[in-house]
Tab-separated table of C-alpha atoms and ligand atoms in Angstrom:
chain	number	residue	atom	x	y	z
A	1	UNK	CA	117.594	82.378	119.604
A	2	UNK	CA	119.573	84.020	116.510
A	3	UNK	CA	117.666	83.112	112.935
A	4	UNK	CA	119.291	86.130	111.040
A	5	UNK	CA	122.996	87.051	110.730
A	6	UNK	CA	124.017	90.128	109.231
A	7	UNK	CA	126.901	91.578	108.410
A	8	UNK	CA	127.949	95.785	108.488
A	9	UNK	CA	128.118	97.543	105.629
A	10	UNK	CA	131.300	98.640	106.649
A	11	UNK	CA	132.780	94.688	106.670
A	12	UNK	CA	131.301	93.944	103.198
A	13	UNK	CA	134.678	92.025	101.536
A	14	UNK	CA	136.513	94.108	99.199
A	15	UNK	CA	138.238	91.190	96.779
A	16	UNK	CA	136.751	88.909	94.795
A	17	UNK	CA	138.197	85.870	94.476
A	18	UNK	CA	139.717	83.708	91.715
A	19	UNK	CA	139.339	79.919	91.465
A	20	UNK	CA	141.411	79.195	88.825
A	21	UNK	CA	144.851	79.848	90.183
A	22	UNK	CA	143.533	76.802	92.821
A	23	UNK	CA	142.100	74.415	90.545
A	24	UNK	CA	143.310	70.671	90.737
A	25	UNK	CA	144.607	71.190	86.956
A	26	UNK	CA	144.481	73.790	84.526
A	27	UNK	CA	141.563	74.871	83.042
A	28	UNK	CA	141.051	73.921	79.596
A	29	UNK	CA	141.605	76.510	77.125
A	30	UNK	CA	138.333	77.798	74.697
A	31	UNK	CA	138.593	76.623	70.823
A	32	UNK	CA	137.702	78.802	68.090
A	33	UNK	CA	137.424	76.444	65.275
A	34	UNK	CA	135.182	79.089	63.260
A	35	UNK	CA	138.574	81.453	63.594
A	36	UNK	CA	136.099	84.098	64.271
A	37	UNK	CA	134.869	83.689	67.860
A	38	UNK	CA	138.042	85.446	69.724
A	39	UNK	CA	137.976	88.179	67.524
A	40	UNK	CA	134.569	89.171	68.232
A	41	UNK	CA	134.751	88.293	71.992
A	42	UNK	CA	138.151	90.911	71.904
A	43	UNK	CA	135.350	93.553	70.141
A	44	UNK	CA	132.309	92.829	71.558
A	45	UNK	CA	132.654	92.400	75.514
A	46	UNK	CA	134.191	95.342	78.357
A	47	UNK	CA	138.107	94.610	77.895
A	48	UNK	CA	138.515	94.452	81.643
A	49	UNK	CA	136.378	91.423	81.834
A	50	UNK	CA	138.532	89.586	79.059
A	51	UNK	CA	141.238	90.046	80.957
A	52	UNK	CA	139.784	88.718	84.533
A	53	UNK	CA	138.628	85.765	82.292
A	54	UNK	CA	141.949	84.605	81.907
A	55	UNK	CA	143.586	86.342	85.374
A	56	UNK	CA	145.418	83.510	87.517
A	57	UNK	CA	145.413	86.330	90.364
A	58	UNK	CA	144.025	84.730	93.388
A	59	UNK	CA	141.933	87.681	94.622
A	60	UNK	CA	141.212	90.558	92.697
A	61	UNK	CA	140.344	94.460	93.928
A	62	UNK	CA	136.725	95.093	93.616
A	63	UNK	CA	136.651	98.816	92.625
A	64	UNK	CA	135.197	101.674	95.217
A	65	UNK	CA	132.877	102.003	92.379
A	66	UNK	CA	131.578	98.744	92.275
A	67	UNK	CA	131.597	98.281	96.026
A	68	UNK	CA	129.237	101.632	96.194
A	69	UNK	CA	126.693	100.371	94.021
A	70	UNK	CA	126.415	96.634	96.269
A	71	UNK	CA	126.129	98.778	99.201
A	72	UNK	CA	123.097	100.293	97.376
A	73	UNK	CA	121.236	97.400	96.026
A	74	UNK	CA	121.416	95.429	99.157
A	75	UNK	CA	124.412	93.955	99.941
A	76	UNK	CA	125.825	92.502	102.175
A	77	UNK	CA	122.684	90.211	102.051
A	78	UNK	CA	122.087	87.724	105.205
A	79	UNK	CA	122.349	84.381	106.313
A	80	UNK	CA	119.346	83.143	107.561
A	81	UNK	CA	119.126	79.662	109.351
A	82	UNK	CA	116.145	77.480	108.587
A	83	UNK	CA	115.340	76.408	111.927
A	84	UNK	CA	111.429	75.115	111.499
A	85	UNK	CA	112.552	73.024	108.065
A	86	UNK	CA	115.451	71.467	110.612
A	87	UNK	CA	112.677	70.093	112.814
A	88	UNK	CA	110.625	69.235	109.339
A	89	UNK	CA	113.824	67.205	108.261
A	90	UNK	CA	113.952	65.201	111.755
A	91	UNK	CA	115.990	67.461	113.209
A	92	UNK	CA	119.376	65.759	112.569
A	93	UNK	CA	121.142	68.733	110.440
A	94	UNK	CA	121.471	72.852	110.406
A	95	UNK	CA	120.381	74.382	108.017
A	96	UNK	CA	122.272	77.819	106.886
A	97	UNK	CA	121.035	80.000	103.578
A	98	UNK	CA	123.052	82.604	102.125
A	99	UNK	CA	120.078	84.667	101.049
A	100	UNK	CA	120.570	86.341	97.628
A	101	UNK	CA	116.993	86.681	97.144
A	102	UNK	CA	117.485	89.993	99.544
A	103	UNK	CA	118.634	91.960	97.029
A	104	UNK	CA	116.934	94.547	95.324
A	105	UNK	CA	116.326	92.072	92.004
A	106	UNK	CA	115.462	89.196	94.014
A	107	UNK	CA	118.345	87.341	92.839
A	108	UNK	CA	122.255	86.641	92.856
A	109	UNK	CA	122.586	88.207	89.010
A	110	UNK	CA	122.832	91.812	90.473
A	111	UNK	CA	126.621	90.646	91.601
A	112	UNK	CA	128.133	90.169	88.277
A	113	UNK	CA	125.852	92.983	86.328
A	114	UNK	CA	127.104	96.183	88.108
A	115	UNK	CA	130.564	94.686	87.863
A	116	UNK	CA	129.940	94.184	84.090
A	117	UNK	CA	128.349	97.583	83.211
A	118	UNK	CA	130.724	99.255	85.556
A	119	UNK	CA	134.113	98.042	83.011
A	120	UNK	CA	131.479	98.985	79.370
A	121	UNK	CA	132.010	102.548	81.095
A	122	UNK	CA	135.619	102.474	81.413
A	123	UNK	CA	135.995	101.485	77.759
A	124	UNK	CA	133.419	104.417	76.988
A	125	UNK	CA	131.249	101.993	75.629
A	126	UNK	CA	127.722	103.671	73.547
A	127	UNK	CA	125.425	100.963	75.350
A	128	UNK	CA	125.520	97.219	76.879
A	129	UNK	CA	123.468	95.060	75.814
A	130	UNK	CA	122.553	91.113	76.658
A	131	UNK	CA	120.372	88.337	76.138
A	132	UNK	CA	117.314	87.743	78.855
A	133	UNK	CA	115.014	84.139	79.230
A	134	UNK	CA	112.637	84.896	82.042
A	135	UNK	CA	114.048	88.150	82.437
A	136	UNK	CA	116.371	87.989	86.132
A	137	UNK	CA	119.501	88.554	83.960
A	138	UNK	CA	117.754	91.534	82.185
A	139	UNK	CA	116.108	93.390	84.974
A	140	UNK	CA	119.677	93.364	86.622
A	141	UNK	CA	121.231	94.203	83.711
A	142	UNK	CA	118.995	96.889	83.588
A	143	UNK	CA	119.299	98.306	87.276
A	144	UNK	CA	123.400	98.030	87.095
A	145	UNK	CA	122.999	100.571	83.275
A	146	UNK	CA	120.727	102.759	85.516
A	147	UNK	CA	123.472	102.684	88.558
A	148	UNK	CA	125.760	104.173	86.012
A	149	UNK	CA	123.878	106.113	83.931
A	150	UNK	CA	124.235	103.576	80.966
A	151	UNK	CA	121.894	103.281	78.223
A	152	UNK	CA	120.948	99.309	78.330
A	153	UNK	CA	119.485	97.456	75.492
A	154	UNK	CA	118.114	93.631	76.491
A	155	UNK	CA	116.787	91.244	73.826
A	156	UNK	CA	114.310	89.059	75.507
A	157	UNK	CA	112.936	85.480	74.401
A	158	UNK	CA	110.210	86.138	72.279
A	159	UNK	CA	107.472	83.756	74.072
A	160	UNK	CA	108.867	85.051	76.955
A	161	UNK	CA	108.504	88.421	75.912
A	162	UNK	CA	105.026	87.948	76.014
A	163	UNK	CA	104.323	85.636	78.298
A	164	UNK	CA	106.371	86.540	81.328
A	165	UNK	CA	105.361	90.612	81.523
A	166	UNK	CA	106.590	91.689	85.208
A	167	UNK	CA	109.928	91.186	84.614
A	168	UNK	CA	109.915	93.103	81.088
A	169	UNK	CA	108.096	95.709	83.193
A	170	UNK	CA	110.637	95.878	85.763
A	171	UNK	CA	113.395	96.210	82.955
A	172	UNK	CA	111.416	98.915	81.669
A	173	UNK	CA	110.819	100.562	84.931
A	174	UNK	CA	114.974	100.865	85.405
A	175	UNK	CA	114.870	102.525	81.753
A	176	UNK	CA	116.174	100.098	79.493
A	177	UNK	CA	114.908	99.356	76.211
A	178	UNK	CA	113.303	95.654	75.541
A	179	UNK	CA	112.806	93.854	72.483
A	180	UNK	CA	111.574	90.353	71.662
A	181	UNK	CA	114.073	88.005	70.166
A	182	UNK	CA	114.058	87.124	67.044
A	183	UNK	CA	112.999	91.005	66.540
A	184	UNK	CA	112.910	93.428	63.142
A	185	UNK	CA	115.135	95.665	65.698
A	186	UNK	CA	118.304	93.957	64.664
A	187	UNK	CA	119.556	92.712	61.219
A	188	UNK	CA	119.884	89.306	62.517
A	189	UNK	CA	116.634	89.023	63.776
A	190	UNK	CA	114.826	90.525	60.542
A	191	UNK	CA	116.205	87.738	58.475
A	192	UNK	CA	115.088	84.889	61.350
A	193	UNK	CA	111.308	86.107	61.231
A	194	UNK	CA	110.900	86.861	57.414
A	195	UNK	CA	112.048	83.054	56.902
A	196	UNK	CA	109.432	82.558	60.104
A	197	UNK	CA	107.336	85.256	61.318
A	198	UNK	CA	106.383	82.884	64.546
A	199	UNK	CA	109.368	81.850	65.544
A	200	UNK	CA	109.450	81.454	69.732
A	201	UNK	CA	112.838	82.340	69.980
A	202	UNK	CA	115.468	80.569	72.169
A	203	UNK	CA	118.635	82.137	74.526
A	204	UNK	CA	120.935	80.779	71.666
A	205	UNK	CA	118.857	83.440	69.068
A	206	UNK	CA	118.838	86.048	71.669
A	207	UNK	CA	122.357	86.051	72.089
A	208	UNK	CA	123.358	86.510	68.243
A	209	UNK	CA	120.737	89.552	68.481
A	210	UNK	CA	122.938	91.042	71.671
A	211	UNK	CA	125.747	90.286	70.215
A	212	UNK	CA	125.793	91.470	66.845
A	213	UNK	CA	123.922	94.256	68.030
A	214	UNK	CA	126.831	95.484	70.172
A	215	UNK	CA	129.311	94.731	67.406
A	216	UNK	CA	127.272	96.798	64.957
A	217	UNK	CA	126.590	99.609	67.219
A	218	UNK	CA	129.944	100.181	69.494
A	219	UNK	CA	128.383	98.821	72.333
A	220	UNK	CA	129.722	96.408	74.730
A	221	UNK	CA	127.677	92.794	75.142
A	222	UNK	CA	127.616	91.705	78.667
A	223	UNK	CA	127.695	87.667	79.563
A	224	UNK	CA	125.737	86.360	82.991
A	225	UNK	CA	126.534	83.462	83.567
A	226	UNK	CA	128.886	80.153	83.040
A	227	UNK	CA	132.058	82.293	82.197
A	228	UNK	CA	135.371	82.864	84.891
A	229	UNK	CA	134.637	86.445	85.288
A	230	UNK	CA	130.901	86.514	86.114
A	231	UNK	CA	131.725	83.930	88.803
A	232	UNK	CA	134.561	86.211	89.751
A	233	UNK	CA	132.097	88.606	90.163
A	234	UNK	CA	129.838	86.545	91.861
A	235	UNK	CA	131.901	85.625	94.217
A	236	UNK	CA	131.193	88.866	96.427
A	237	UNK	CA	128.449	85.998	97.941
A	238	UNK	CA	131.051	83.410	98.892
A	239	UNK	CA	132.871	85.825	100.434
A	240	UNK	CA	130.583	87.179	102.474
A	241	UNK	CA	129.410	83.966	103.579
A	242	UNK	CA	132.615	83.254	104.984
A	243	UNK	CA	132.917	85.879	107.318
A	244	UNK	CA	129.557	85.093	108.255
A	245	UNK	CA	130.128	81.350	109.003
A	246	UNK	CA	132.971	82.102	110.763
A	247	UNK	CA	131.451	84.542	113.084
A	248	UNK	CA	128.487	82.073	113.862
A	249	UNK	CA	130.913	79.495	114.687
A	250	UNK	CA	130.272	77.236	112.332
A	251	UNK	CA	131.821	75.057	109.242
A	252	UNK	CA	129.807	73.511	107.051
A	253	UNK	CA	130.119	69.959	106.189
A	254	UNK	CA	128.355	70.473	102.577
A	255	UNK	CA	127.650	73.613	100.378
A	256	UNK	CA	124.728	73.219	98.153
A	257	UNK	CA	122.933	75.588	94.851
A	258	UNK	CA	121.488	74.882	91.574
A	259	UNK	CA	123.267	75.227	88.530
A	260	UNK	CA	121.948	77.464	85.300
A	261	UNK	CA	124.877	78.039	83.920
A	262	UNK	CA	126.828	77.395	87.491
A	263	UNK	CA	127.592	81.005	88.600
A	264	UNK	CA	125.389	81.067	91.837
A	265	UNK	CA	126.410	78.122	93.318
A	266	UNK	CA	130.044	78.419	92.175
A	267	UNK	CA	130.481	81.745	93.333
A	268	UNK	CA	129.094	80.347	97.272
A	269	UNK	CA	131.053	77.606	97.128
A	270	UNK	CA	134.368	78.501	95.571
A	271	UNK	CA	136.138	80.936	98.726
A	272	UNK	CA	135.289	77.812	100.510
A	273	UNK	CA	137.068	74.771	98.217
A	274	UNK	CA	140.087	77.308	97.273
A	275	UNK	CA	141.067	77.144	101.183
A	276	UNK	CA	140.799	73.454	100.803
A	277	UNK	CA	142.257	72.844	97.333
A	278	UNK	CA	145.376	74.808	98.926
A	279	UNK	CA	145.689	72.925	101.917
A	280	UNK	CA	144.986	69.125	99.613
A	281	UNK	CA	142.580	68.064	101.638
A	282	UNK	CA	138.871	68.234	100.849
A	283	UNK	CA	136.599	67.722	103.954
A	284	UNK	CA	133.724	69.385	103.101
A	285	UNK	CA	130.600	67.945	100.264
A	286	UNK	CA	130.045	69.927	97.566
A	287	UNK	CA	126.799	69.024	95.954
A	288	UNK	CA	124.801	70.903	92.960
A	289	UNK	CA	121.694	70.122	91.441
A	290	UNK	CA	119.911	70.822	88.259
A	291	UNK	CA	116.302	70.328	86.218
A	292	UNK	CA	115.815	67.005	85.361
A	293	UNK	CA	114.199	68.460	82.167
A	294	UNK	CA	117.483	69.995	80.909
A	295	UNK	CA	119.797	67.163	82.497
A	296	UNK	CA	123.111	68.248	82.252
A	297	UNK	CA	124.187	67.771	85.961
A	298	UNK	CA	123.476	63.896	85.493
A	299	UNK	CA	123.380	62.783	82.013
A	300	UNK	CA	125.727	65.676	80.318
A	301	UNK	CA	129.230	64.148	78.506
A	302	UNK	CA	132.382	66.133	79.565
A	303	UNK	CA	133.156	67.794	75.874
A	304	UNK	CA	134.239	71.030	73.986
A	305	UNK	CA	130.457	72.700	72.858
A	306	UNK	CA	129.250	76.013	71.772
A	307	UNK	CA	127.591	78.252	74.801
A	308	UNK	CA	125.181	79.764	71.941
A	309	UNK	CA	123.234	78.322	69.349
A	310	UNK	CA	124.528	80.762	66.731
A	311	UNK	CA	128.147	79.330	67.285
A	312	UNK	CA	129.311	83.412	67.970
A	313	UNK	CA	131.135	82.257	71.467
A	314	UNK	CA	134.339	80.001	71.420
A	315	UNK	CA	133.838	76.523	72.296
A	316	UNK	CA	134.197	75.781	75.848
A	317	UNK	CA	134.702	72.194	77.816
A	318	UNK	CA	131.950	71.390	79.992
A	319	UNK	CA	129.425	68.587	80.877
A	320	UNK	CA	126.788	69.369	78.024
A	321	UNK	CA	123.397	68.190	76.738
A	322	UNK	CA	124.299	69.953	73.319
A	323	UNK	CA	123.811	73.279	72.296
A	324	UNK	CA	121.440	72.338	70.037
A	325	UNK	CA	119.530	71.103	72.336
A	326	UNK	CA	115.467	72.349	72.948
A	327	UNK	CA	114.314	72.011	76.315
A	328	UNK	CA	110.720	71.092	77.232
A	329	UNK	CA	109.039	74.583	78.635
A	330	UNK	CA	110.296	74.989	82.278
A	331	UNK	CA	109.124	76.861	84.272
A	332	UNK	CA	112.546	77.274	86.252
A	333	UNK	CA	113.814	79.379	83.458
A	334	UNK	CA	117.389	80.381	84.966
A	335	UNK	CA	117.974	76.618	84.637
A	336	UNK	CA	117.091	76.319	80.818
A	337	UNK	CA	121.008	76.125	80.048
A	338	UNK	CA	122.391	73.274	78.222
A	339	UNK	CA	125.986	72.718	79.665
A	340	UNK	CA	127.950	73.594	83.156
A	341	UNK	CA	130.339	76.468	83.600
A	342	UNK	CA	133.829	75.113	82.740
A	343	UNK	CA	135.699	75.228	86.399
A	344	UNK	CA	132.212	73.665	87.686
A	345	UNK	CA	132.625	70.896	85.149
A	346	UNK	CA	136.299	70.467	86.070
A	347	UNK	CA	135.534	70.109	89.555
A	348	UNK	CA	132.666	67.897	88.727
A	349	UNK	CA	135.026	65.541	86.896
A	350	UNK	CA	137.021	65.318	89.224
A	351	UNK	CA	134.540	63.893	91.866
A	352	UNK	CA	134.946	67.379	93.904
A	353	UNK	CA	131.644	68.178	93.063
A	354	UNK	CA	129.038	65.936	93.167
A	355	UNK	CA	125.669	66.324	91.014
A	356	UNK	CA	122.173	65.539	91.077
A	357	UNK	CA	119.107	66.813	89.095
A	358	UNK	CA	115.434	66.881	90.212
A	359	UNK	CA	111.966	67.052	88.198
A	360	UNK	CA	109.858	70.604	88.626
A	361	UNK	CA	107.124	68.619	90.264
A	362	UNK	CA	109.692	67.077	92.684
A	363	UNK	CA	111.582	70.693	93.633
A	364	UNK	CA	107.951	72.601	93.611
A	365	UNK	CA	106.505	70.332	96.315
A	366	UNK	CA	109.313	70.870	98.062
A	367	UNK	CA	109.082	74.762	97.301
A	368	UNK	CA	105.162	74.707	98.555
A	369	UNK	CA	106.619	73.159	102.181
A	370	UNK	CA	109.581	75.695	102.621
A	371	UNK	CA	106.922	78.574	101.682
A	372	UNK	CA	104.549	77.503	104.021
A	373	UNK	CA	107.199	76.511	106.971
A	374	UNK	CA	109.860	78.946	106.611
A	375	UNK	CA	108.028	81.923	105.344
A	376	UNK	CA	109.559	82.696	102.651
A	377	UNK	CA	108.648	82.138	98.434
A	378	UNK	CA	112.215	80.610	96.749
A	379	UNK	CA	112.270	81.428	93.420
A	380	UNK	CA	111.709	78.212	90.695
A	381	UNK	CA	114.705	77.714	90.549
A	382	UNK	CA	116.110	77.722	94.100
A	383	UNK	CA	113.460	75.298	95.157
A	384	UNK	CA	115.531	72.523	92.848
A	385	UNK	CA	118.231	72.697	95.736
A	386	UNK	CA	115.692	71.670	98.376
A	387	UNK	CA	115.609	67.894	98.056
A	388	UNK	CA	118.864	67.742	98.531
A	389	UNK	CA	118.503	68.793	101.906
A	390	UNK	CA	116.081	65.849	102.081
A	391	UNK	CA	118.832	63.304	101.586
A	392	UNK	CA	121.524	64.932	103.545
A	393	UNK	CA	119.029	64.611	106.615
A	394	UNK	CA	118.325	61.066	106.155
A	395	UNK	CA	121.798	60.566	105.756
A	396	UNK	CA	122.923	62.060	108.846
A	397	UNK	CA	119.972	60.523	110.611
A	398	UNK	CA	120.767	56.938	109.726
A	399	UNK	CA	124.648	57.881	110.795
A	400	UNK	CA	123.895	59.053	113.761
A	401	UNK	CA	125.360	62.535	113.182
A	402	UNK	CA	124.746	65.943	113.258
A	403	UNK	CA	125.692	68.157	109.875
A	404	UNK	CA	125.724	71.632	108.918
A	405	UNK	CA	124.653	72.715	105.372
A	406	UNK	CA	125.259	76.072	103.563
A	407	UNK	CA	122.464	76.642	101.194
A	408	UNK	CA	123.062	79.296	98.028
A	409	UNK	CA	119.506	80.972	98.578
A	410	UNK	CA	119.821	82.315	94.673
A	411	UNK	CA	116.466	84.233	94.430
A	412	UNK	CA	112.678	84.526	95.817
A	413	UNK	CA	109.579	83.674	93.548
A	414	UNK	CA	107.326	86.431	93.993
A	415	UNK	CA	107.664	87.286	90.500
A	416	UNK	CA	106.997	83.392	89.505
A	417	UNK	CA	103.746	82.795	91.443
A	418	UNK	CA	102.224	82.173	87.841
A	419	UNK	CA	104.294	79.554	87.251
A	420	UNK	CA	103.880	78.041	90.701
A	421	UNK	CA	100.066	78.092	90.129
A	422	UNK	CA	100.270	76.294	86.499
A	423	UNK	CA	102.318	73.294	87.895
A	424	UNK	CA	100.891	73.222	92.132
A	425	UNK	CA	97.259	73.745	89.989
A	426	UNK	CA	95.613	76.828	92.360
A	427	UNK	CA	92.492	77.994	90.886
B	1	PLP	C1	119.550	82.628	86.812
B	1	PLP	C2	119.210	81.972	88.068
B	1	PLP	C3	119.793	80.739	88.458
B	1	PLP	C4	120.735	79.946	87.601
B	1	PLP	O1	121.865	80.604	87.112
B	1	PLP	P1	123.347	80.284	87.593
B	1	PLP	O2	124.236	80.987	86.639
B	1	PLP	O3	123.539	78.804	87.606
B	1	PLP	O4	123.463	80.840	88.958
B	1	PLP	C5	119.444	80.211	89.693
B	1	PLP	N1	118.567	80.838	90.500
B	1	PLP	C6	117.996	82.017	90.169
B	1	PLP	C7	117.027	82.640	91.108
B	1	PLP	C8	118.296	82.624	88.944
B	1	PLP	O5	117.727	83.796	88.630
């Protein structure tokens, strides 16, 4: 019996690949109503990434450089087949997880961060800096600057800041420096606190701190999530996974993540829809689910909206709850986002992707059973893909029919156990 299927170092993929030159239309352009937002996107991020945000180049060179520093950190990570929640389900699908969680941050963001750090250097940037909720996003951020010798600066949620220490340890441990959003570090956060010395902070605030800071300071502000080139990035999953699959034998009949911002689950499932956007016909189920406390996935409207709260970044079209809008206090904080990346919310549009979103209480029963069956702790926010797995096994059970599902693993939860013992109440 095989449970674990690795690949070589030596056969890690060396493109990334591009969605957009494959998409069923074009991708709607940003808007920059303000007349400000392009010119400080030209300034403030790595140039290279502005121009793979806009590349219609199928598959794109990922440098030796960048390659080097996966090697390091972990990749390529395994696929790992669920065998004991199979028989848990009824026995009537297989289950196969591309496990991101096995690199050395725990989580998918590592893929896009040493890619983004890597192009600050080529533009000789001073610093990055970026934005950090819970803190995955930062501690990679902070482990890609260290890879290249790159001083790192990451403005952190203030309740989070205080709240969630291990990460903002770990950030600290790769050598960046942390602050608390709204902080008196940055111009834009002095003028937040003395109208409201205890204001929580949100992402939207800690971007404008990253950003501005960067723009002030000739550094270079790096994005995670929801934009083309950080699923570009990403991608280095998908393409993994492919190999993989096709050297177990096996297609999968649906490809299933959660959705933050979209990059993890995009960058899984995207080598696998471009073959079959190409070829016109789409076999396979595409399904991605999100926190029914933020519910973009099943109640957003399909609209131009700002990514940030400080209106910095161009509008963008995308299923959205509103970017003003203040979600309860989840404890899956990588799925806090308001709105869907913009190719995800094309393809969702167009029925290509379908969408679903669960309560905490709903994925973290679910996330108690895999931990306890399968071995292994998903992180908060990977446990929000389990119930789908629940329906596609009743499904195929009342059909009669075997399936095969490819699961984006995004990220363990060793760091979240505190969350996990607030909501699951252990004493
Ligand atoms: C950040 C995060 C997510 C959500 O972000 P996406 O951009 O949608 O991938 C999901 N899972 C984990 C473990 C995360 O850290």
């Amino acid at each position: 019996m095989i449970l674990r299927y690795d690949l070589s170092q030596d056969e890690i993929p060396t493109n990334w690949y591009n969605i957009l030159p494959d998409l069923p239309e074009p991708l709607p352009q940003p808007q920059d109503p303000t007349g400000k937002s392009f010119g400080v996107l030209k300034q403030a991020l790595p140039s290279k990434d502005l121009e793979n945000e806009f590349s219609t180049q199928r598959y794109i060179k990922i440098p030796d450089e960048v390659i080097e520093r996966y090697l390091q950190v972990g990749r390529p990570t395994p696929i790992i087949r669920a065998k004991k929640l199979e028989e848990y389900l009824g026995g009537y699908i297989k289950i196969y997880m591309k496990m991101e969680s096995h690199t050395y941050t725990g989580s998918h963001k590592i893929n896009s961060a040493i890619p983004h750090v890597y192009y600050a250097t080529l533009d000789n940037a001073k610093f990055v800096s970026t934005e950090t909720g819970a803190g995955q996003w930062g501690s990679a951020v902070a482990l890609a600057s260290a890879l290249f010798k790159m001083k790192a600066y990451v403005f952190m949620v203030r309740t989070s800041y205080f709240a969630k220490p291990y990460r903002k340890y770990m950030i600290e441990m790769y050598g960046a420096e942390i602050h608390p959003s709204p902080s008196d570090f940055t111009e834009y956060g002095k003028k937040i606190l003395e109208k409201d010395p205890n204001n929580p902070g949100s992402l939207g605030i800690a971007i404008t701190d990253a950003i501005t800071y960067a723009l002030n300071n000739g550094g270079k502000y790096l994005v995670g999530s929801v934009v083309n080139s950080d699923i570009l990035y990403k991608t280095i999953a998908g393409q993994e996974a492919k190999i993989q699959m096709e050297k177990i034998g096996e297609d999968p009949d649906y490809i299933i993540g959660v959705v933050g911002g979209g990059s993890n689950y995009a960058a899984l499932a995207y080598p696998f829809l471009g073959d079959e956007l190409r070829s016109g016909k789409i076999r396979r189920k595409y399904i991605a689910s999100g926190s029914l406390e933020v519910p973009k996935m099943t109640k957003g409207v399909y609209r131009y909206d700002y990514p940030d709260t400080g209106k910095v970044l161009p509008m963008l079209k995308m299923y959205t709850i509103g970017y003003d809008f203040i979600p309860p206090a989840v404890y899956a904080g990588g799925l806090r986002y308001h709105a869907v990346a913009p190719s995800l919310s094309l393809l969702m549009n167009k029925g290509i992707v379908e969408s679903r979103d669960y309560s905490q209480e709903e994925a973290f029963k679910w996330a108690r059973i895999f931990s306890e069956i399968e071995g292994w702790i998903p992180a908060p926010e990977t446990s929000h893909a389990l119930p789908i797995l629940k329906e596609i096994a009743d499904n195929a059970k009342k059909e009669g029919e075997e399936k095969t599902v490819l699961v984006s693993f995004s990220g363990h939860g060793l760091l979240d156990l505190g969350n996990y013992a607030d909501v699951l109440g252990f004493k």
